[in-house]
PDB file of N, CA and C in Angstrom:
ATOM      1  N   LEU A  29      80.337 105.938 117.892  1.00 93.00           N
ATOM      2  CA  LEU A  29      80.762 107.286 118.108  1.00 93.00           C
ATOM      3  C   LEU A  29      80.368 108.192 116.987  1.00 93.00           C
ATOM      4  N   VAL A  30      80.658 107.728 115.741  1.00 95.00           N
ATOM      5  CA  VAL A  30      80.339 108.574 114.576  1.00 95.00           C
ATOM      6  C   VAL A  30      78.868 108.891 114.484  1.00 95.00           C
ATOM      7  N   SER A  31      78.017 107.935 114.758  1.00 95.00           N
ATOM      8  CA  SER A  31      76.572 108.172 114.638  1.00 95.00           C
ATOM      9  C   SER A  31      76.122 109.236 115.686  1.00 95.00           C
ATOM     10  N   ASP A  32      76.783 109.314 116.837  1.00 95.00           N
ATOM     11  CA  ASP A  32      76.477 110.333 117.827  1.00 95.00           C
ATOM     12  C   ASP A  32      76.923 111.701 117.403  1.00 95.00           C
ATOM     13  N   LEU A  33      77.826 111.770 116.498  1.00 96.00           N
ATOM     14  CA  LEU A  33      78.388 113.095 116.059  1.00 96.00           C
ATOM     15  C   LEU A  33      77.813 113.637 114.784  1.00 96.00           C
ATOM     16  N   LEU A  34      77.045 112.843 114.091  1.00 96.00           N
ATOM     17  CA  LEU A  34      76.558 113.265 112.733  1.00 96.00           C
ATOM     18  C   LEU A  34      75.676 114.485 112.731  1.00 96.00           C
ATOM     19  N   VAL A  35      74.905 114.716 113.775  1.00 96.00           N
ATOM     20  CA  VAL A  35      74.011 115.904 113.811  1.00 96.00           C
ATOM     21  C   VAL A  35      74.895 117.152 113.826  1.00 96.00           C
ATOM     22  N   GLU A  36      75.909 117.215 114.650  1.00 96.00           N
ATOM     23  CA  GLU A  36      76.758 118.383 114.768  1.00 96.00           C
ATOM     24  C   GLU A  36      77.854 118.405 113.699  1.00 96.00           C
ATOM     25  N   PHE A  37      78.258 117.233 113.240  1.00 96.00           N
ATOM     26  CA  PHE A  37      79.357 117.171 112.303  1.00 96.00           C
ATOM     27  C   PHE A  37      78.940 116.226 111.141  1.00 96.00           C
ATOM     28  N   PRO A  38      78.043 116.731 110.280  1.00 96.00           N
ATOM     29  CA  PRO A  38      77.607 115.916 109.154  1.00 96.00           C
ATOM     30  C   PRO A  38      78.735 115.480 108.283  1.00 96.00           C
ATOM     31  N   GLY A  39      78.699 114.270 107.760  1.00 96.00           N
ATOM     32  CA  GLY A  39      79.743 113.753 106.899  1.00 96.00           C
ATOM     33  C   GLY A  39      80.848 113.061 107.648  1.00 96.00           C
ATOM     34  N   SER A  40      80.740 113.015 109.003  1.00 97.00           N
ATOM     35  CA  SER A  40      81.775 112.325 109.760  1.00 97.00           C
ATOM     36  C   SER A  40      81.819 110.854 109.398  1.00 97.00           C
ATOM     37  N   SER A  41      83.007 110.286 109.489  1.00 97.00           N
ATOM     38  CA  SER A  41      83.191 108.902 109.128  1.00 97.00           C
ATOM     39  C   SER A  41      84.354 108.310 109.965  1.00 97.00           C
ATOM     40  N   HIS A  42      84.406 107.042 110.069  1.00 96.00           N
ATOM     41  CA  HIS A  42      85.466 106.334 110.752  1.00 96.00           C
ATOM     42  C   HIS A  42      86.348 105.633 109.720  1.00 96.00           C
ATOM     43  N   VAL A  43      87.578 105.402 110.028  1.00 96.00           N
ATOM     44  CA  VAL A  43      88.472 104.772 109.041  1.00 96.00           C
ATOM     45  C   VAL A  43      87.881 103.439 108.583  1.00 96.00           C
ATOM     46  N   ARG A  44      87.243 102.683 109.458  1.00 96.00           N
ATOM     47  CA  ARG A  44      86.737 101.372 109.079  1.00 96.00           C
ATOM     48  C   ARG A  44      85.590 101.564 108.036  1.00 96.00           C
ATOM     49  N   ASP A  45      84.859 102.674 108.086  1.00 96.00           N
ATOM     50  CA  ASP A  45      83.785 102.900 107.111  1.00 96.00           C
ATOM     51  C   ASP A  45      84.343 103.225 105.729  1.00 96.00           C
ATOM     52  N   GLN A  46      85.639 103.534 105.674  1.00 97.00           N
ATOM     53  CA  GLN A  46      86.309 103.898 104.435  1.00 97.00           C
ATOM     54  C   GLN A  46      87.255 102.778 103.992  1.00 97.00           C
ATOM     55  N   ASP A  47      87.144 101.622 104.596  1.00 96.00           N
ATOM     56  CA  ASP A  47      88.048 100.465 104.317  1.00 96.00           C
ATOM     57  C   ASP A  47      89.491 100.789 104.574  1.00 96.00           C
ATOM     58  N   LEU A  48      89.739 101.588 105.653  1.00 98.00           N
ATOM     59  CA  LEU A  48      91.093 101.968 106.007  1.00 98.00           C
ATOM     60  C   LEU A  48      91.552 101.486 107.379  1.00 98.00           C
ATOM     61  N   SER A  49      90.866 100.451 107.891  1.00 95.00           N
ATOM     62  CA  SER A  49      91.183  99.957 109.214  1.00 95.00           C
ATOM     63  C   SER A  49      92.650  99.499 109.308  1.00 95.00           C
ATOM     64  N   ARG A  50      93.121  98.906 108.255  1.00 96.00           N
ATOM     65  CA  ARG A  50      94.474  98.357 108.257  1.00 96.00           C
ATOM     66  C   ARG A  50      95.474  99.269 107.518  1.00 96.00           C
ATOM     67  N   ALA A  51      95.018 100.424 107.148  1.00 97.00           N
ATOM     68  CA  ALA A  51      95.837 101.364 106.369  1.00 97.00           C
ATOM     69  C   ALA A  51      96.940 101.986 107.246  1.00 97.00           C
ATOM     70  N   SER A  52      98.038 102.346 106.604  1.00 96.00           N
ATOM     71  CA  SER A  52      99.108 103.040 107.279  1.00 96.00           C
ATOM     72  C   SER A  52      98.665 104.491 107.569  1.00 96.00           C
ATOM     73  N   ASP A  53      99.388 105.146 108.434  1.00 96.00           N
ATOM     74  CA  ASP A  53      99.120 106.542 108.702  1.00 96.00           C
ATOM     75  C   ASP A  53      99.216 107.369 107.437  1.00 96.00           C
ATOM     76  N   ASP A  54     100.183 107.048 106.607  1.00 96.00           N
ATOM     77  CA  ASP A  54     100.358 107.720 105.333  1.00 96.00           C
ATOM     78  C   ASP A  54      99.120 107.610 104.432  1.00 96.00           C
ATOM     79  N   GLU A  55      98.571 106.378 104.401  1.00 98.00           N
ATOM     80  CA  GLU A  55      97.388 106.162 103.582  1.00 98.00           C
ATOM     81  C   GLU A  55      96.188 106.939 104.131  1.00 98.00           C
ATOM     82  N   VAL A  56      96.015 106.944 105.453  1.00 98.00           N
ATOM     83  CA  VAL A  56      94.928 107.686 106.089  1.00 98.00           C
ATOM     84  C   VAL A  56      95.092 109.164 105.786  1.00 98.00           C
ATOM     85  N   TRP A  57      96.343 109.663 105.966  1.00 98.00           N
ATOM     86  CA  TRP A  57      96.629 111.061 105.716  1.00 98.00           C
ATOM     87  C   TRP A  57      96.280 111.437 104.227  1.00 98.00           C
ATOM     88  N   ARG A  58      96.713 110.637 103.329  1.00 98.00           N
ATOM     89  CA  ARG A  58      96.466 110.904 101.884  1.00 98.00           C
ATOM     90  C   ARG A  58      94.928 110.903 101.604  1.00 98.00           C
ATOM     91  N   PHE A  59      94.260 109.925 102.152  1.00 98.00           N
ATOM     92  CA  PHE A  59      92.786 109.814 101.926  1.00 98.00           C
ATOM     93  C   PHE A  59      92.131 111.048 102.474  1.00 98.00           C
ATOM     94  N   ALA A  60      92.435 111.423 103.702  1.00 98.00           N
ATOM     95  CA  ALA A  60      91.812 112.603 104.328  1.00 98.00           C
ATOM     96  C   ALA A  60      92.105 113.862 103.515  1.00 98.00           C
ATOM     97  N   LYS A  61      93.290 114.011 103.035  1.00 98.00           N
ATOM     98  CA  LYS A  61      93.663 115.148 102.219  1.00 98.00           C
ATOM     99  C   LYS A  61      92.870 115.162 100.916  1.00 98.00           C
ATOM    100  N   GLU A  62      92.811 114.040 100.216  1.00 98.00           N
ATOM    101  CA  GLU A  62      92.109 113.963  98.950  1.00 98.00           C
ATOM    102  C   GLU A  62      90.599 114.120  99.036  1.00 98.00           C
ATOM    103  N   GLN A  63      90.015 113.637 100.183  1.00 97.00           N
ATOM    104  CA  GLN A  63      88.583 113.630 100.341  1.00 97.00           C
ATOM    105  C   GLN A  63      88.063 114.799 101.206  1.00 97.00           C
ATOM    106  N   GLY A  64      88.954 115.614 101.675  1.00 97.00           N
ATOM    107  CA  GLY A  64      88.529 116.786 102.471  1.00 97.00           C
ATOM    108  C   GLY A  64      88.104 116.490 103.896  1.00 97.00           C
ATOM    109  N   PHE A  65      88.641 115.419 104.483  1.00 98.00           N
ATOM    110  CA  PHE A  65      88.352 115.072 105.850  1.00 98.00           C
ATOM    111  C   PHE A  65      89.323 115.752 106.802  1.00 98.00           C
ATOM    112  N   THR A  66      88.898 115.944 108.013  1.00 98.00           N
ATOM    113  CA  THR A  66      89.745 116.330 109.114  1.00 98.00           C
ATOM    114  C   THR A  66      90.032 115.064 109.919  1.00 98.00           C
ATOM    115  N   ILE A  67      91.299 114.841 110.319  1.00 98.00           N
ATOM    116  CA  ILE A  67      91.674 113.704 111.110  1.00 98.00           C
ATOM    117  C   ILE A  67      91.484 114.025 112.576  1.00 98.00           C
ATOM    118  N   VAL A  68      90.707 113.200 113.308  1.00 98.00           N
ATOM    119  CA  VAL A  68      90.535 113.316 114.728  1.00 98.00           C
ATOM    120  C   VAL A  68      91.160 112.096 115.369  1.00 98.00           C
ATOM    121  N   SER A  69      92.154 112.286 116.214  1.00 96.00           N
ATOM    122  CA  SER A  69      92.917 111.137 116.723  1.00 96.00           C
ATOM    123  C   SER A  69      93.542 111.452 118.041  1.00 96.00           C
ATOM    124  N   LYS A  70      93.749 110.386 118.845  1.00 95.00           N
ATOM    125  CA  LYS A  70      94.540 110.467 120.053  1.00 95.00           C
ATOM    126  C   LYS A  70      96.016 110.162 119.739  1.00 95.00           C
ATOM    127  N   ASP A  71      96.268 109.693 118.571  1.00 90.00           N
ATOM    128  CA  ASP A  71      97.609 109.326 118.082  1.00 90.00           C
ATOM    129  C   ASP A  71      98.415 110.570 117.774  1.00 90.00           C
ATOM    130  N   THR A  72      99.541 110.760 118.458  1.00 95.00           N
ATOM    131  CA  THR A  72     100.355 111.943 118.170  1.00 95.00           C
ATOM    132  C   THR A  72     101.055 111.917 116.831  1.00 95.00           C
ATOM    133  N   ASP A  73     101.065 110.778 116.177  1.00 96.00           N
ATOM    134  CA  ASP A  73     101.707 110.665 114.858  1.00 96.00           C
ATOM    135  C   ASP A  73     101.079 111.678 113.868  1.00 96.00           C
ATOM    136  N   PHE A  74      99.786 111.825 113.939  1.00 97.00           N
ATOM    137  CA  PHE A  74      99.096 112.755 113.001  1.00 97.00           C
ATOM    138  C   PHE A  74      99.438 114.182 113.330  1.00 97.00           C
ATOM    139  N   LEU A  75      99.529 114.494 114.615  1.00 96.00           N
ATOM    140  CA  LEU A  75      99.918 115.823 115.058  1.00 96.00           C
ATOM    141  C   LEU A  75     101.348 116.136 114.544  1.00 96.00           C
ATOM    142  N   ASN A  76     102.253 115.217 114.700  1.00 96.00           N
ATOM    143  CA  ASN A  76     103.618 115.396 114.241  1.00 96.00           C
ATOM    144  C   ASN A  76     103.660 115.536 112.696  1.00 96.00           C
ATOM    145  N   ARG A  77     102.919 114.758 112.020  1.00 96.00           N
ATOM    146  CA  ARG A  77     102.863 114.809 110.563  1.00 96.00           C
ATOM    147  C   ARG A  77     102.340 116.189 110.107  1.00 96.00           C
ATOM    148  N   SER A  78     101.325 116.696 110.825  1.00 97.00           N
ATOM    149  CA  SER A  78     100.792 118.027 110.492  1.00 97.00           C
ATOM    150  C   SER A  78     101.827 119.127 110.722  1.00 97.00           C
ATOM    151  N   LEU A  79     102.602 118.970 111.806  1.00 96.00           N
ATOM    152  CA  LEU A  79     103.635 119.961 112.051  1.00 96.00           C
ATOM    153  C   LEU A  79     104.700 119.956 110.963  1.00 96.00           C
ATOM    154  N   LEU A  80     104.996 118.838 110.376  1.00 95.00           N
ATOM    155  CA  LEU A  80     105.975 118.708 109.305  1.00 95.00           C
ATOM    156  C   LEU A  80     105.424 119.094 107.953  1.00 95.00           C
ATOM    157  N   ARG A  81     104.202 118.681 107.683  1.00 95.00           N
ATOM    158  CA  ARG A  81     103.651 118.831 106.328  1.00 95.00           C
ATOM    159  C   ARG A  81     102.638 119.953 106.178  1.00 95.00           C
ATOM    160  N   GLY A  82     102.135 120.462 107.293  1.00 94.00           N
ATOM    161  CA  GLY A  82     101.066 121.459 107.185  1.00 94.00           C
ATOM    162  C   GLY A  82      99.751 120.818 106.831  1.00 94.00           C
ATOM    163  N   HIS A  83      98.841 121.634 106.345  1.00 95.00           N
ATOM    164  CA  HIS A  83      97.515 121.110 106.010  1.00 95.00           C
ATOM    165  C   HIS A  83      97.158 121.486 104.579  1.00 95.00           C
ATOM    166  N   PRO A  84      96.196 120.828 103.952  1.00 97.00           N
ATOM    167  CA  PRO A  84      95.335 119.824 104.483  1.00 97.00           C
ATOM    168  C   PRO A  84      96.035 118.458 104.608  1.00 97.00           C
ATOM    169  N   PRO A  85      95.437 117.575 105.364  1.00 98.00           N
ATOM    170  CA  PRO A  85      94.211 117.739 106.161  1.00 98.00           C
ATOM    171  C   PRO A  85      94.443 118.415 107.508  1.00 98.00           C
ATOM    172  N   LYS A  86      93.414 118.912 108.063  1.00 98.00           N
ATOM    173  CA  LYS A  86      93.468 119.475 109.417  1.00 98.00           C
ATOM    174  C   LYS A  86      93.501 118.312 110.412  1.00 98.00           C
ATOM    175  N   VAL A  87      94.041 118.557 111.587  1.00 98.00           N
ATOM    176  CA  VAL A  87      94.180 117.505 112.591  1.00 98.00           C
ATOM    177  C   VAL A  87      93.614 118.018 113.939  1.00 98.00           C
ATOM    178  N   ILE A  88      92.737 117.242 114.542  1.00 98.00           N
ATOM    179  CA  ILE A  88      92.278 117.488 115.879  1.00 98.00           C
ATOM    180  C   ILE A  88      92.898 116.413 116.754  1.00 98.00           C
ATOM    181  N   GLN A  89      93.770 116.871 117.648  1.00 98.00           N
ATOM    182  CA  GLN A  89      94.496 115.986 118.563  1.00 98.00           C
ATOM    183  C   GLN A  89      93.723 115.893 119.869  1.00 98.00           C
ATOM    184  N   LEU A  90      93.359 114.664 120.236  1.00 98.00           N
ATOM    185  CA  LEU A  90      92.643 114.486 121.522  1.00 98.00           C
ATOM    186  C   LEU A  90      93.632 114.013 122.584  1.00 98.00           C
ATOM    187  N   ARG A  91      93.934 114.865 123.524  1.00 97.00           N
ATOM    188  CA  ARG A  91      94.786 114.527 124.623  1.00 97.00           C
ATOM    189  C   ARG A  91      93.963 114.155 125.818  1.00 97.00           C
ATOM    190  N   LEU A  92      93.364 112.984 125.773  1.00 96.00           N
ATOM    191  CA  LEU A  92      92.403 112.564 126.788  1.00 96.00           C
ATOM    192  C   LEU A  92      92.900 111.321 127.557  1.00 96.00           C
ATOM    193  N   GLY A  93      94.041 110.807 127.223  1.00 91.00           N
ATOM    194  CA  GLY A  93      94.554 109.650 127.928  1.00 91.00           C
ATOM    195  C   GLY A  93      93.637 108.440 127.671  1.00 91.00           C
ATOM    196  N   ASN A  94      93.745 107.511 128.563  1.00 93.00           N
ATOM    197  CA  ASN A  94      92.876 106.299 128.490  1.00 93.00           C
ATOM    198  C   ASN A  94      91.464 106.697 128.906  1.00 93.00           C
ATOM    199  N   CYS A  95      90.532 106.613 128.021  1.00 94.00           N
ATOM    200  CA  CYS A  95      89.150 107.020 128.365  1.00 94.00           C
ATOM    201  C   CYS A  95      88.170 106.262 127.501  1.00 94.00           C
ATOM    202  N   SER A  96      86.950 106.390 127.851  1.00 95.00           N
ATOM    203  CA  SER A  96      85.887 105.693 127.147  1.00 95.00           C
ATOM    204  C   SER A  96      85.472 106.472 125.869  1.00 95.00           C
ATOM    205  N   THR A  97      84.794 105.747 125.016  1.00 95.00           N
ATOM    206  CA  THR A  97      84.277 106.392 123.818  1.00 95.00           C
ATOM    207  C   THR A  97      83.250 107.469 124.211  1.00 95.00           C
ATOM    208  N   ASN A  98      82.544 107.233 125.259  1.00 96.00           N
ATOM    209  CA  ASN A  98      81.564 108.238 125.750  1.00 96.00           C
ATOM    210  C   ASN A  98      82.281 109.525 126.133  1.00 96.00           C
ATOM    211  N   ARG A  99      83.436 109.402 126.767  1.00 97.00           N
ATOM    212  CA  ARG A  99      84.183 110.614 127.136  1.00 97.00           C
ATOM    213  C   ARG A  99      84.649 111.396 125.899  1.00 97.00           C
ATOM    214  N   ILE A 100      85.101 110.678 124.860  1.00 97.00           N
ATOM    215  CA  ILE A 100      85.508 111.301 123.632  1.00 97.00           C
ATOM    216  C   ILE A 100      84.310 112.004 123.004  1.00 97.00           C
ATOM    217  N   ARG A 101      83.196 111.366 122.949  1.00 97.00           N
ATOM    218  CA  ARG A 101      81.961 111.977 122.397  1.00 97.00           C
ATOM    219  C   ARG A 101      81.618 113.233 123.149  1.00 97.00           C
ATOM    220  N   ASP A 102      81.607 113.154 124.496  1.00 97.00           N
ATOM    221  CA  ASP A 102      81.270 114.275 125.315  1.00 97.00           C
ATOM    222  C   ASP A 102      82.219 115.469 125.062  1.00 97.00           C
ATOM    223  N   VAL A 103      83.475 115.235 124.984  1.00 98.00           N
ATOM    224  CA  VAL A 103      84.403 116.324 124.735  1.00 98.00           C
ATOM    225  C   VAL A 103      84.193 116.936 123.365  1.00 98.00           C
ATOM    226  N   LEU A 104      84.026 116.092 122.345  1.00 98.00           N
ATOM    227  CA  LEU A 104      83.806 116.671 120.999  1.00 98.00           C
ATOM    228  C   LEU A 104      82.519 117.478 120.910  1.00 98.00           C
ATOM    229  N   LEU A 105      81.490 117.018 121.560  1.00 98.00           N
ATOM    230  CA  LEU A 105      80.223 117.747 121.536  1.00 98.00           C
ATOM    231  C   LEU A 105      80.310 119.035 122.394  1.00 98.00           C
ATOM    232  N   LYS A 106      80.963 118.919 123.520  1.00 98.00           N
ATOM    233  CA  LYS A 106      81.136 120.122 124.378  1.00 98.00           C
ATOM    234  C   LYS A 106      81.946 121.205 123.630  1.00 98.00           C
ATOM    235  N   GLU A 107      82.910 120.810 122.846  1.00 98.00           N
ATOM    236  CA  GLU A 107      83.792 121.727 122.141  1.00 98.00           C
ATOM    237  C   GLU A 107      83.348 121.994 120.731  1.00 98.00           C
ATOM    238  N   LYS A 108      82.090 121.678 120.410  1.00 98.00           N
ATOM    239  CA  LYS A 108      81.573 121.795 118.996  1.00 98.00           C
ATOM    240  C   LYS A 108      81.816 123.210 118.424  1.00 98.00           C
ATOM    241  N   ASP A 109      81.567 124.248 119.194  1.00 98.00           N
ATOM    242  CA  ASP A 109      81.780 125.593 118.639  1.00 98.00           C
ATOM    243  C   ASP A 109      83.218 125.899 118.314  1.00 98.00           C
ATOM    244  N   VAL A 110      84.083 125.442 119.183  1.00 98.00           N
ATOM    245  CA  VAL A 110      85.533 125.634 118.966  1.00 98.00           C
ATOM    246  C   VAL A 110      85.964 124.863 117.715  1.00 98.00           C
ATOM    247  N   ILE A 111      85.465 123.620 117.621  1.00 98.00           N
ATOM    248  CA  ILE A 111      85.783 122.777 116.478  1.00 98.00           C
ATOM    249  C   ILE A 111      85.296 123.407 115.188  1.00 98.00           C
ATOM    250  N   LYS A 112      84.071 123.870 115.151  1.00 97.00           N
ATOM    251  CA  LYS A 112      83.485 124.470 113.957  1.00 97.00           C
ATOM    252  C   LYS A 112      84.258 125.714 113.546  1.00 97.00           C
ATOM    253  N   GLU A 113      84.694 126.532 114.517  1.00 98.00           N
ATOM    254  CA  GLU A 113      85.497 127.694 114.204  1.00 98.00           C
ATOM    255  C   GLU A 113      86.839 127.296 113.601  1.00 98.00           C
ATOM    256  N   PHE A 114      87.451 126.248 114.170  1.00 98.00           N
ATOM    257  CA  PHE A 114      88.716 125.702 113.701  1.00 98.00           C
ATOM    258  C   PHE A 114      88.519 125.232 112.254  1.00 98.00           C
ATOM    259  N   LEU A 115      87.482 124.455 112.015  1.00 97.00           N
ATOM    260  CA  LEU A 115      87.239 123.929 110.668  1.00 97.00           C
ATOM    261  C   LEU A 115      87.029 125.025 109.635  1.00 97.00           C
ATOM    262  N   GLY A 116      86.433 126.145 110.076  1.00 97.00           N
ATOM    263  CA  GLY A 116      86.186 127.258 109.150  1.00 97.00           C
ATOM    264  C   GLY A 116      87.336 128.183 108.922  1.00 97.00           C
ATOM    265  N   ASP A 117      88.415 128.030 109.690  1.00 98.00           N
ATOM    266  CA  ASP A 117      89.566 128.933 109.578  1.00 98.00           C
ATOM    267  C   ASP A 117      90.569 128.316 108.561  1.00 98.00           C
ATOM    268  N   PRO A 118      90.743 128.959 107.421  1.00 97.00           N
ATOM    269  CA  PRO A 118      91.562 128.419 106.363  1.00 97.00           C
ATOM    270  C   PRO A 118      93.034 128.346 106.730  1.00 97.00           C
ATOM    271  N   ASP A 119      93.437 129.079 107.750  1.00 96.00           N
ATOM    272  CA  ASP A 119      94.848 129.090 108.172  1.00 96.00           C
ATOM    273  C   ASP A 119      95.209 128.100 109.302  1.00 96.00           C
ATOM    274  N   ALA A 120      94.158 127.635 109.991  1.00 97.00           N
ATOM    275  CA  ALA A 120      94.376 126.723 111.125  1.00 97.00           C
ATOM    276  C   ALA A 120      94.645 125.313 110.643  1.00 97.00           C
ATOM    277  N   SER A 121      95.598 124.619 111.284  1.00 97.00           N
ATOM    278  CA  SER A 121      95.887 123.257 110.836  1.00 97.00           C
ATOM    279  C   SER A 121      95.751 122.253 111.971  1.00 97.00           C
ATOM    280  N   ILE A 122      95.983 122.705 113.220  1.00 98.00           N
ATOM    281  CA  ILE A 122      95.923 121.781 114.345  1.00 98.00           C
ATOM    282  C   ILE A 122      95.058 122.372 115.460  1.00 98.00           C
ATOM    283  N   LEU A 123      94.213 121.495 116.051  1.00 98.00           N
ATOM    284  CA  LEU A 123      93.485 121.868 117.240  1.00 98.00           C
ATOM    285  C   LEU A 123      93.708 120.810 118.262  1.00 98.00           C
ATOM    286  N   VAL A 124      94.108 121.146 119.448  1.00 98.00           N
ATOM    287  CA  VAL A 124      94.349 120.201 120.534  1.00 98.00           C
ATOM    288  C   VAL A 124      93.252 120.360 121.581  1.00 98.00           C
ATOM    289  N   LEU A 125      92.589 119.238 121.859  1.00 98.00           N
ATOM    290  CA  LEU A 125      91.553 119.247 122.899  1.00 98.00           C
ATOM    291  C   LEU A 125      91.967 118.327 124.042  1.00 98.00           C
ATOM    292  N   GLU A 126      91.764 118.859 125.247  1.00 94.00           N
ATOM    293  CA  GLU A 126      92.109 118.092 126.443  1.00 94.00           C
ATOM    294  C   GLU A 126      90.930 117.891 127.318  1.00 94.00           C
TER     295      GLU A 126
END
């Protein structure tokens, strides 16, 4: 998935690429905050954490239910302009995509 997104979203990475596959949500949150990453997840825990703590990091919540990686890729690429606008807005902290 990440390799399919690199053209539109340079610098994208997966938790496993950062040795965070077994990390807690807190560790992922801290890493994203320190390294300037946006968290993209179907997990509502990050959405809730953002509501409590604010940003950084920014959170993109994917409300796509049970779906394929291809579906996730297609949604992210279809919404690339919305995502880029969100990333460029210093006041925005959460973006929900369905």
